[in-house]
Coordinates of C-alpha atoms and ligand atoms in Angstrom, one line a residue:
Chain A
M1 CA 0.0 0.0 0.0
T2 CA 2.8 2.4 1.0
L3 CA 4.5 1.5 -2.3
S4 CA 1.5 2.4 -4.5
A5 CA 0.8 5.5 -2.5
S6 CA 4.3 6.8 -3.2
A7 CA 4.1 5.6 -6.8
R8 CA 0.9 7.5 -7.5
P9 CA 2.2 11.1 -7.7
R10 CA 5.1 9.9 -9.7
N11 CA 2.8 8.3 -12.2
A12 CA 0.7 11.4 -12.4
F13 CA 3.8 13.4 -13.0
S14 CA 5.1 11.2 -15.7
R15 CA 1.7 11.2 -17.4
A16 CA 1.7 15.0 -17.4
A17 CA 5.3 14.9 -18.7
A18 CA 4.3 12.5 -21.4
R19 CA 1.5 14.7 -22.5
I20 CA 3.8 17.7 -22.8
T21 CA 6.4 15.7 -24.7
A22 CA 3.7 14.5 -27.1
R23 CA 2.8 18.1 -27.8
S24 CA 6.3 19.4 -27.7
P25 CA 7.1 19.4 -31.4
F26 CA 4.4 22.0 -31.9
F27 CA 5.2 23.9 -28.8
S28 CA 8.8 23.9 -29.7
L29 CA 8.1 25.0 -33.3
I30 CA 5.8 27.9 -32.1
V31 CA 8.3 29.1 -29.5
W32 CA 11.2 29.1 -31.9
A33 CA 9.2 30.7 -34.7
A34 CA 8.1 33.5 -32.2
L35 CA 11.7 34.0 -31.2
W36 CA 12.9 34.2 -34.7
E37 CA 10.2 36.8 -35.6
L38 CA 11.2 38.8 -32.5
V39 CA 14.9 38.8 -33.3
G40 CA 14.1 39.7 -36.9
Q41 CA 11.7 42.5 -36.0
L42 CA 14.2 44.0 -33.5
G43 CA 16.9 43.8 -36.2
L44 CA 19.3 42.4 -33.7
I45 CA 21.3 40.4 -36.2
D46 CA 21.8 41.6 -39.8
L47 CA 21.7 38.0 -41.1
I48 CA 18.3 37.2 -39.7
P49 CA 15.3 39.0 -41.2
P50 CA 11.8 38.4 -39.5
L51 CA 10.2 35.0 -40.1
S52 CA 7.2 36.6 -41.7
A53 CA 9.4 38.3 -44.3
V54 CA 11.1 35.0 -45.0
L55 CA 7.7 33.3 -45.5
V56 CA 6.7 36.0 -47.9
A57 CA 9.9 35.3 -49.7
V58 CA 9.0 31.6 -49.9
G59 CA 5.9 32.5 -51.8
E60 CA 7.9 34.8 -54.1
L61 CA 10.5 32.1 -54.6
F62 CA 7.9 29.9 -56.3
E63 CA 7.2 32.6 -58.8
R64 CA 10.8 32.9 -59.9
G65 CA 12.0 31.0 -62.9
S66 CA 15.5 30.7 -61.5
F67 CA 14.1 28.6 -58.6
W68 CA 12.3 26.1 -60.8
E69 CA 15.4 25.8 -63.0
A70 CA 17.5 25.2 -59.9
L71 CA 15.0 22.7 -58.6
A72 CA 14.9 20.8 -61.9
L73 CA 18.7 20.6 -62.1
T74 CA 18.9 19.5 -58.5
A75 CA 16.2 16.9 -59.0
K76 CA 18.0 15.6 -62.1
T77 CA 21.4 15.4 -60.7
F78 CA 20.1 13.9 -57.4
G79 CA 18.0 11.3 -59.2
L80 CA 20.8 10.3 -61.6
G81 CA 23.4 10.0 -58.9
L82 CA 21.1 8.1 -56.6
L83 CA 20.0 5.8 -59.3
L84 CA 23.6 5.1 -60.2
A85 CA 24.4 4.4 -56.6
I86 CA 21.6 1.9 -56.3
V87 CA 22.3 0.2 -59.7
V88 CA 26.0 -0.1 -58.9
G89 CA 25.7 -0.6 -55.1
I90 CA 23.2 -3.5 -55.0
P91 CA 25.2 -5.8 -57.3
I92 CA 28.4 -5.1 -55.4
G93 CA 26.7 -5.7 -52.1
L94 CA 25.2 -8.9 -53.4
L95 CA 28.6 -10.1 -54.6
M96 CA 30.2 -9.2 -51.2
G97 CA 27.4 -11.1 -49.4
L98 CA 27.7 -14.2 -51.6
R99 CA 31.4 -14.4 -52.2
K100 CA 33.9 -14.3 -49.3
R101 CA 36.7 -13.3 -51.7
A102 CA 34.8 -10.2 -52.9
D103 CA 34.2 -9.3 -49.2
Q104 CA 37.8 -9.6 -48.3
L105 CA 38.8 -7.5 -51.3
L106 CA 36.3 -4.7 -51.0
S107 CA 35.1 -4.4 -47.4
M108 CA 38.0 -2.3 -46.1
W109 CA 37.5 0.3 -48.9
V110 CA 33.7 0.4 -48.6
N111 CA 34.0 1.0 -44.9
L112 CA 36.7 3.6 -45.4
F113 CA 34.7 5.6 -47.9
L114 CA 31.5 5.3 -45.8
S115 CA 33.1 7.3 -43.1
A116 CA 35.5 9.4 -45.1
P117 CA 34.9 13.2 -45.3
L118 CA 33.8 13.0 -49.0
T119 CA 33.3 16.8 -49.2
A120 CA 37.0 17.1 -49.6
V121 CA 36.9 14.9 -52.7
V122 CA 34.5 17.2 -54.6
P123 CA 37.1 19.8 -55.6
A124 CA 39.3 16.9 -56.9
L125 CA 36.4 15.8 -59.1
M126 CA 36.1 19.2 -60.8
P127 CA 39.2 19.1 -62.9
I128 CA 38.2 15.6 -64.1
L129 CA 34.4 16.0 -64.7
G130 CA 34.3 19.8 -65.2
I131 CA 32.4 22.4 -63.3
G132 CA 28.9 21.3 -64.0
E133 CA 26.2 18.6 -63.7
A134 CA 28.6 15.6 -64.0
T135 CA 30.5 16.6 -60.9
V136 CA 27.3 17.0 -58.9
V137 CA 26.1 13.6 -60.1
A138 CA 29.4 12.1 -59.2
T139 CA 29.2 13.7 -55.7
V140 CA 25.7 12.3 -55.1
F141 CA 26.9 8.9 -56.2
L142 CA 30.0 9.0 -53.9
F143 CA 27.9 10.1 -51.0
A144 CA 25.2 7.4 -51.5
V145 CA 26.8 4.3 -52.9
W146 CA 28.6 3.0 -49.8
V147 CA 25.5 2.5 -47.6
V148 CA 23.7 0.7 -50.4
I149 CA 26.6 -1.7 -50.7
L150 CA 26.9 -2.4 -47.0
D151 CA 23.2 -2.8 -46.3
T152 CA 22.7 -5.1 -49.3
Q153 CA 25.6 -7.2 -48.0
A154 CA 24.1 -7.3 -44.5
G155 CA 20.8 -8.4 -46.0
V156 CA 22.4 -11.2 -48.0
L157 CA 24.2 -12.4 -44.9
H158 CA 21.0 -12.5 -42.9
V159 CA 19.1 -14.6 -45.4
S160 CA 17.9 -17.8 -43.7
R161 CA 20.1 -20.7 -44.6
S162 CA 17.2 -23.1 -44.8
L163 CA 15.4 -21.0 -47.4
V164 CA 18.5 -21.3 -49.6
E165 CA 18.7 -25.0 -48.9
M166 CA 15.0 -25.3 -49.8
G167 CA 15.8 -23.7 -53.2
R168 CA 18.7 -26.1 -53.7
V169 CA 16.7 -29.2 -52.8
F170 CA 14.2 -28.4 -55.5
G171 CA 17.1 -28.1 -57.9
A172 CA 17.0 -24.4 -58.4
P173 CA 20.1 -23.0 -60.2
G174 CA 22.1 -20.3 -58.4
P175 CA 20.7 -17.3 -60.4
F176 CA 17.1 -18.5 -59.8
I177 CA 17.8 -18.8 -56.0
L178 CA 19.3 -15.3 -56.1
W179 CA 16.3 -13.9 -57.8
T180 CA 13.5 -15.7 -56.0
I181 CA 15.0 -16.2 -52.5
V182 CA 18.1 -14.1 -51.7
I183 CA 17.0 -10.7 -53.1
P184 CA 13.5 -10.8 -51.7
A185 CA 14.7 -11.9 -48.4
A186 CA 17.4 -9.2 -48.3
M187 CA 14.8 -6.6 -49.4
P188 CA 14.3 -5.0 -46.0
E189 CA 18.0 -4.3 -45.5
I190 CA 18.3 -3.1 -49.1
M191 CA 15.5 -0.7 -48.5
T192 CA 17.1 0.6 -45.4
G193 CA 20.3 1.1 -47.4
I194 CA 18.3 3.0 -50.0
R195 CA 16.6 5.2 -47.4
L196 CA 20.0 6.1 -45.9
A197 CA 21.3 6.6 -49.4
V198 CA 18.6 9.1 -50.0
I199 CA 19.6 11.1 -46.9
R200 CA 23.2 11.0 -48.0
A201 CA 22.4 11.8 -51.6
I202 CA 20.5 15.0 -50.4
K203 CA 23.6 16.0 -48.6
G204 CA 25.7 15.2 -51.7
V205 CA 23.6 17.2 -54.1
I206 CA 23.6 20.3 -51.9
V207 CA 27.3 20.0 -51.0
G208 CA 28.2 19.4 -54.6
Q209 CA 26.2 22.4 -55.8
I210 CA 27.5 24.7 -53.1
I211 CA 31.1 23.8 -53.6
I212 CA 30.7 24.4 -57.4
A213 CA 28.7 27.5 -56.5
L214 CA 27.5 28.1 -60.0
I215 CA 24.6 25.8 -60.7
G216 CA 21.3 24.8 -59.1
F217 CA 20.5 25.7 -55.5
G218 CA 24.2 26.2 -54.9
G219 CA 24.2 29.0 -57.5
L220 CA 21.1 30.6 -55.9
F221 CA 22.6 30.4 -52.4
D222 CA 25.7 32.0 -53.7
T223 CA 23.9 34.8 -55.5
Y224 CA 21.5 35.5 -52.6
L225 CA 24.4 35.6 -50.1
S226 CA 26.7 37.8 -52.2
M227 CA 23.8 40.2 -52.9
F228 CA 22.8 40.0 -49.2
L229 CA 19.2 38.9 -50.0
M230 CA 18.7 37.3 -46.7
E231 CA 14.9 36.8 -46.9
R232 CA 15.4 34.8 -50.1
F233 CA 18.4 32.9 -48.6
W234 CA 16.4 31.7 -45.6
A235 CA 13.3 31.0 -47.8
L236 CA 15.4 28.7 -49.9
I237 CA 16.8 27.0 -46.9
I238 CA 13.3 26.3 -45.6
V239 CA 12.2 25.0 -48.9
V240 CA 15.2 22.7 -49.3
F241 CA 14.6 21.4 -45.7
V242 CA 10.9 20.7 -46.3
L243 CA 11.6 19.0 -49.6
S244 CA 14.3 16.8 -48.0
F245 CA 12.2 15.8 -45.0
T246 CA 9.2 15.0 -47.3
L247 CA 11.4 12.8 -49.5
I248 CA 13.0 11.0 -46.5
G249 CA 9.5 10.4 -45.0
L250 CA 8.2 8.9 -48.3
V251 CA 11.1 6.5 -48.6
G252 CA 10.8 5.6 -44.9
A253 CA 7.1 4.7 -45.5
L254 CA 8.1 2.6 -48.5
E255 CA 10.7 0.8 -46.5
K256 CA 8.2 -0.1 -43.8
R257 CA 5.8 -1.5 -46.3
I258 CA 8.5 -3.7 -47.9
A259 CA 9.8 -4.9 -44.5
F260 CA 6.2 -5.9 -43.9
Y261 CA 6.0 -7.9 -47.1
A262 CA 9.3 -9.6 -46.5
G263 CA 7.7 -10.8 -43.2
T264 CA 9.2 -12.3 -40.2
R265 CA 12.4 -14.2 -40.7
Chain B
M1 CA 8.4 -57.7 -34.1
T2 CA 12.1 -58.2 -34.8
L3 CA 14.9 -56.5 -33.0
A4 CA 18.0 -56.9 -35.1
R5 CA 21.4 -55.9 -33.7
E6 CA 23.9 -55.7 -36.5
A7 CA 27.6 -55.0 -36.6
P8 CA 27.9 -51.4 -37.8
A9 CA 30.2 -52.2 -40.7
A10 CA 27.8 -54.7 -42.4
P11 CA 24.9 -53.3 -44.3
P12 CA 21.7 -54.5 -42.8
A13 CA 19.7 -57.0 -44.9
P14 CA 16.8 -55.5 -46.7
M15 CA 13.3 -56.2 -45.5
P16 CA 12.2 -59.5 -47.1
D17 CA 9.0 -58.2 -48.7
E18 CA 10.3 -54.9 -50.2
K19 CA 13.1 -54.0 -52.5
P20 CA 15.5 -51.2 -51.3
I21 CA 15.1 -47.9 -53.0
L22 CA 18.0 -46.1 -51.2
V23 CA 21.2 -47.4 -49.8
A24 CA 23.9 -45.6 -47.7
D25 CA 27.2 -47.3 -47.9
E26 CA 29.9 -46.4 -45.4
V27 CA 28.8 -42.8 -45.4
G28 CA 31.2 -40.6 -43.3
L29 CA 31.3 -36.9 -42.9
V30 CA 34.0 -34.7 -41.4
Y31 CA 33.0 -31.0 -40.9
G32 CA 35.8 -28.5 -41.4
G33 CA 38.6 -31.1 -41.1
N34 CA 38.0 -31.9 -37.4
V35 CA 34.4 -32.5 -36.4
T36 CA 33.5 -36.1 -37.4
A37 CA 29.7 -36.1 -37.6
L38 CA 29.3 -39.5 -39.2
A39 CA 31.6 -42.4 -39.3
G40 CA 30.6 -45.1 -41.7
V41 CA 26.9 -45.3 -41.8
N42 CA 25.3 -48.2 -43.6
L43 CA 21.6 -48.4 -44.1
T44 CA 19.0 -49.7 -46.5
V45 CA 15.7 -48.0 -47.0
P46 CA 12.9 -50.2 -48.3
Q47 CA 10.6 -48.7 -51.0
G48 CA 7.2 -47.5 -50.0
R49 CA 7.9 -47.6 -46.3
L50 CA 8.6 -45.1 -43.5
T51 CA 12.1 -45.3 -42.0
S52 CA 12.9 -43.2 -39.0
L53 CA 16.4 -42.0 -37.9
L54 CA 16.6 -41.8 -34.2
G55 CA 19.6 -40.9 -32.0
P56 CA 21.0 -38.6 -29.4
S57 CA 21.2 -34.9 -30.1
G58 CA 24.2 -34.0 -32.3
C59 CA 24.7 -37.5 -33.5
G60 CA 24.5 -36.5 -37.1
K61 CA 20.8 -37.2 -38.1
T62 CA 20.4 -33.9 -39.9
T63 CA 23.8 -34.3 -41.5
L64 CA 22.8 -37.7 -42.8
L65 CA 19.5 -36.4 -44.1
K66 CA 21.3 -33.6 -45.9
I67 CA 23.7 -36.0 -47.5
I68 CA 20.8 -38.1 -48.7
A69 CA 19.1 -34.9 -50.0
G70 CA 22.3 -34.1 -51.9
L71 CA 22.9 -30.9 -50.0
I72 CA 26.2 -32.1 -48.5
E73 CA 28.7 -34.3 -50.2
P74 CA 29.9 -37.1 -47.9
T75 CA 33.6 -37.3 -47.0
T76 CA 33.6 -41.0 -47.5
G77 CA 31.2 -43.6 -48.9
D78 CA 28.2 -42.9 -51.0
V79 CA 24.4 -42.9 -51.1
T80 CA 22.6 -44.6 -54.0
V81 CA 19.0 -44.2 -55.1
R82 CA 17.9 -47.2 -57.2
G83 CA 21.5 -48.1 -57.8
E84 CA 22.4 -44.5 -59.0
P85 CA 24.9 -42.6 -56.8
V86 CA 23.6 -39.3 -55.4
R87 CA 25.5 -36.4 -56.9
G88 CA 23.3 -33.5 -55.6
P89 CA 19.7 -32.7 -55.2
G90 CA 17.4 -34.5 -57.6
P91 CA 13.7 -34.8 -58.6
D92 CA 13.5 -38.2 -56.9
R93 CA 13.9 -36.6 -53.4
A94 CA 12.0 -33.8 -51.6
L95 CA 12.8 -32.4 -48.2
V96 CA 10.4 -31.2 -45.5
F97 CA 12.2 -28.7 -43.2
Q98 CA 12.1 -28.5 -39.4
D99 CA 11.7 -24.7 -39.6
F100 CA 9.2 -25.0 -42.5
A101 CA 11.4 -22.8 -44.8
L102 CA 8.4 -21.1 -46.3
L103 CA 9.0 -17.8 -48.2
P104 CA 7.4 -15.2 -45.9
W105 CA 6.5 -12.9 -48.9
A106 CA 4.7 -15.6 -50.8
T107 CA 1.2 -17.0 -50.4
V108 CA 0.6 -20.6 -49.4
L109 CA -0.3 -21.3 -53.1
D110 CA 3.0 -19.8 -54.3
N111 CA 5.0 -21.5 -51.6
V112 CA 3.5 -24.9 -52.4
G113 CA 4.1 -24.3 -56.1
Y114 CA 7.7 -23.3 -55.7
G115 CA 9.3 -26.6 -56.6
L116 CA 7.2 -26.7 -59.8
R117 CA 8.2 -23.1 -60.6
V118 CA 11.8 -24.1 -60.4
R119 CA 11.1 -26.8 -62.9
G120 CA 9.5 -24.3 -65.3
V121 CA 5.9 -25.6 -64.9
P122 CA 3.6 -22.9 -66.3
R123 CA 1.5 -20.9 -63.8
Q124 CA -1.8 -22.5 -64.5
E125 CA -0.7 -26.1 -64.2
R126 CA 1.4 -25.2 -61.2
D127 CA -1.5 -23.7 -59.3
Q128 CA -3.7 -26.6 -60.2
V129 CA -1.2 -29.2 -58.8
A130 CA -0.5 -26.9 -55.7
R131 CA -4.3 -26.7 -55.0
H132 CA -4.6 -30.4 -55.1
Y133 CA -1.9 -31.0 -52.5
I134 CA -3.0 -28.1 -50.4
E135 CA -6.3 -29.8 -50.1
E136 CA -4.7 -33.2 -49.5
V137 CA -2.8 -31.9 -46.5
G138 CA -6.0 -30.2 -45.1
L139 CA -5.2 -26.6 -45.9
A140 CA -8.0 -25.9 -48.4
G141 CA -9.2 -22.4 -48.1
F142 CA -5.8 -21.0 -47.0
E143 CA -4.3 -20.8 -50.5
A144 CA -4.1 -17.0 -50.5
R145 CA -2.8 -16.7 -46.9
Y146 CA 0.8 -15.7 -46.0
P147 CA 2.9 -18.0 -43.7
H148 CA 2.7 -15.5 -40.8
E149 CA -1.0 -15.8 -40.8
L150 CA -0.8 -19.6 -40.2
S151 CA -0.2 -21.6 -37.0
G152 CA 2.9 -23.8 -36.7
G153 CA 0.9 -26.9 -37.6
M154 CA -0.6 -25.2 -40.7
R155 CA 2.8 -24.0 -41.8
Q156 CA 4.2 -27.5 -41.7
R157 CA 1.2 -28.7 -43.7
A158 CA 2.2 -26.2 -46.3
G159 CA 5.8 -27.4 -46.2
L160 CA 4.6 -30.9 -46.6
A161 CA 2.3 -30.0 -49.5
R162 CA 5.3 -28.2 -51.2
A163 CA 7.3 -31.4 -51.0
L164 CA 4.4 -33.6 -52.2
A165 CA 3.7 -31.2 -55.2
V166 CA 6.9 -32.2 -57.0
R167 CA 5.8 -35.9 -56.8
S168 CA 9.2 -37.3 -55.7
D169 CA 9.3 -40.9 -54.7
I170 CA 11.3 -40.2 -51.6
L171 CA 10.2 -37.8 -48.9
L172 CA 12.9 -36.6 -46.5
M173 CA 11.6 -35.1 -43.2
D174 CA 13.9 -33.5 -40.6
E175 CA 12.0 -33.4 -37.3
P176 CA 9.0 -32.0 -39.1
F177 CA 6.7 -31.9 -36.1
S178 CA 9.1 -30.7 -33.4
A179 CA 8.2 -27.1 -33.7
V180 CA 4.5 -27.6 -32.9
D181 CA 2.8 -28.4 -29.6
E182 CA 2.0 -31.9 -28.5
Q183 CA -1.7 -32.1 -29.6
M184 CA -0.9 -30.7 -33.0
R185 CA 2.0 -33.1 -33.3
R186 CA -0.3 -36.1 -32.7
K187 CA -2.8 -34.8 -35.2
L188 CA 0.0 -34.3 -37.8
Q189 CA 1.3 -37.8 -37.2
E190 CA -2.1 -39.3 -37.8
D191 CA -2.6 -37.2 -40.9
L192 CA 0.8 -38.2 -42.2
L193 CA 0.0 -41.9 -41.9
E194 CA -3.4 -41.3 -43.5
L195 CA -1.7 -39.4 -46.4
L196 CA 0.9 -42.1 -46.9
R197 CA -1.9 -44.6 -47.4
V198 CA -2.9 -42.6 -50.5
E199 CA 0.5 -41.3 -51.7
Q200 CA 2.7 -44.4 -51.7
K201 CA 5.9 -42.6 -50.7
T202 CA 9.2 -43.8 -49.3
V203 CA 9.8 -41.6 -46.2
I204 CA 12.9 -41.0 -44.2
F205 CA 11.9 -39.3 -41.0
V206 CA 14.3 -37.8 -38.5
T207 CA 13.0 -37.6 -35.0
H208 CA 14.0 -37.1 -31.4
S209 CA 10.9 -38.9 -30.1
I210 CA 10.9 -42.6 -29.5
E211 CA 7.1 -42.7 -29.4
E212 CA 6.9 -40.9 -32.7
A213 CA 9.4 -43.2 -34.3
V214 CA 7.6 -46.4 -33.1
Y215 CA 4.2 -45.1 -33.9
L216 CA 5.0 -44.0 -37.5
S217 CA 7.8 -46.3 -38.8
D218 CA 8.1 -49.5 -40.5
Q219 CA 11.8 -49.4 -39.7
V220 CA 13.6 -47.4 -36.9
I221 CA 17.3 -46.9 -37.4
I222 CA 19.0 -45.9 -34.2
L223 CA 22.3 -44.0 -34.5
T224 CA 25.1 -43.9 -31.9
Q225 CA 26.4 -40.8 -30.3
R226 CA 28.7 -38.6 -32.4
P227 CA 30.4 -39.8 -34.6
G228 CA 27.2 -41.3 -35.7
R229 CA 27.0 -44.9 -36.9
V230 CA 24.1 -47.3 -37.1
S231 CA 23.6 -48.9 -33.7
T232 CA 20.4 -50.8 -33.9
I233 CA 17.6 -51.4 -36.4
V234 CA 14.1 -52.0 -35.2
R235 CA 11.1 -53.0 -37.3
P236 CA 8.1 -52.2 -35.2
D237 CA 5.6 -54.0 -37.5
I238 CA 2.7 -52.6 -35.6
D239 CA -0.9 -53.1 -36.7
R240 CA -2.1 -49.6 -37.3
S241 CA -5.5 -50.4 -38.5
G242 CA -7.2 -49.6 -35.1
N243 CA -7.8 -46.5 -33.1
V244 CA -4.7 -44.4 -32.4
D245 CA -5.1 -44.3 -28.6
E246 CA -5.5 -48.1 -28.6
I247 CA -2.3 -48.5 -30.6
R248 CA -0.5 -46.4 -28.2
R249 CA -1.7 -48.7 -25.4
T250 CA -0.9 -52.0 -27.0
P251 CA 1.8 -54.1 -25.2
R252 CA 3.8 -54.3 -28.4
Y253 CA 3.9 -50.6 -28.8
M254 CA 5.0 -50.0 -25.2
E255 CA 7.5 -52.9 -25.3
L256 CA 9.2 -51.4 -28.3
V257 CA 9.3 -47.9 -26.8
D258 CA 10.9 -49.4 -23.7
E259 CA 13.5 -51.4 -25.6
I260 CA 14.6 -48.5 -27.7
W261 CA 14.8 -46.3 -24.6
A262 CA 17.0 -49.0 -23.0
G263 CA 19.3 -48.8 -26.0
L264 CA 19.4 -45.0 -26.1
R265 CA 19.6 -44.5 -22.3
Q266 CA 23.4 -45.1 -22.2
Y267 CA 24.0 -41.9 -24.2
V268 CA 22.0 -39.8 -21.8
E269 CA 23.7 -41.1 -18.7
Ligands
ATP301 N1 28.2 -26.8 -40.6 C1 28.8 -27.5 -39.6 N2 30.1 -27.2 -39.3 C2 30.7 -27.9 -38.3 N3 30.1 -28.8 -37.5 C3 28.8 -29.1 -37.7 C4 28.1 -28.4 -38.8 N4 26.8 -28.9 -38.8 C5 26.7 -29.8 -37.8 N5 27.9 -29.9 -37.2 C6 28.2 -30.8 -36.0 O1 28.0 -32.1 -36.5 C7 27.4 -32.9 -35.5 C8 26.1 -33.4 -36.1 O2 25.2 -32.4 -36.3 P1 23.7 -32.7 -36.8 O3 23.0 -31.4 -36.9 O4 23.7 -33.6 -38.0 O5 23.1 -33.5 -35.6 P2 21.6 -34.0 -35.3 O6 21.7 -35.4 -35.0 O7 20.7 -33.5 -36.3 O8 21.3 -33.1 -33.9 P3 19.9 -32.7 -33.4 O9 19.3 -33.9 -32.9 O10 20.3 -31.8 -32.2 O11 19.2 -32.0 -34.5 C9 27.1 -31.9 -34.3 O12 28.1 -32.2 -33.4 C10 27.3 -30.6 -34.9 O13 27.8 -29.7 -33.9
MG302 MG1 19.0 -32.1 -36.4

């Protein structure tokens, strides 16, 4: 009895805390938005215009041709680089999961590049690929490909042994087992790899454009900053953030659905 | 009832009334150069009968079954089916897995048809054959379900239907009922016997359970502790025409269980 009596207020407290936490994203957003507006209105920092002005700039951004051009170029280089990373990464990951030799040969490099500061590599790409779209595509690819490889390999290594034996017992040839058993069974991990690749590819496409500073959003950022158009600058940042989170959310939902179909293993 | 104790090296004589379909001759297997799982196994499996492999845990029953299935190549000796040496998996043998090995993303119908799909049987015919065996194992109505929607017993029925669908003469089963509860296990045993009356298969059945082996088998092969060899061969020869519970209470049944237990007991103590 004494135990439950002492436990009750704590429960009530934690329940209240949980309620606040559940609402906190909104609270937090409102508080910070208000703070931003205040700082902007008071003109405390030159770099920060009021939020309301930035939101107006967001609207204007959509009316500007240069924004849509930049968006199209970003989407194109992002899509191409990501596609390349998936198309190249999955077969390499499969190979590394299936053949020990391939794993021994490649795993050190894949892990190295996975954690390497790839931003430093972009300037080195420019003399080779030129100052343009190709360099951005290559940057996206380099940012994204390693997680795809590693997660595909992890997926292959987790495929149930008895499922593969089942295929063999029925006389299925290797490629048939790969296509009908190994790849579907590894699909949840492959999708995780793709989701993480999307996040990295977004970083890659922005980093690539900003370092080149001439094309796409990188070009716009550079122009707005050098001309001190801070409302537009922040508006663009907000738009890029919203686009990124929407994309990541969509891929996450797809990943969940595929994990469900691949079922319990 | 005959209880034949044979020297491990000599292949046991085939049953008088049946010709052997599968013979293991001096089959040995060493894993990774140091673990001897099997050391010279000799056995003869009569056609159209159910042979059980019984033995202490880790004695190499699964290993032996996989060698027979063609999944593992023996280090020494060989297995022959109708006089032909086994060189890998073949259409004359099908395996039922202890963990069911169903594709989680495929329906019961597609799982049961998998073996036929491997063989390039067109969809329509494949589905027709699969439906037939799904019904035969008592899963009619569950064709469109996914494995995670089925109970353990139903999953194993699907695994059994998949093995039956390829119409192999030899059915290999590795502790097929060990992952389900006792009531379901008994029901599955009865249904298996019922099914075998229709299907005329040669079955090699790995089990841990003496009762299961005696109840189901025409021949029980008892293996020694690792490295596995054939220790004893028992031919229960039980009259299974009556009621199941009566069979389990007959003196003959109980005597057999006791005898096998006496033989296996040394490995436990
Ligand atoms: N891939 C492997 N590599 C090395 N040793 C193995 C391998 N598979 C099995 N073994 C060993 O070989 C022996 C026989 O294994 P096996 O699985 O055939 O036994 P079992 O009779 O089926 O056992 P259980 O009754 O527990 O299923 C065991 O000691 C096991 O540890
Ligand atoms: Mg086993």
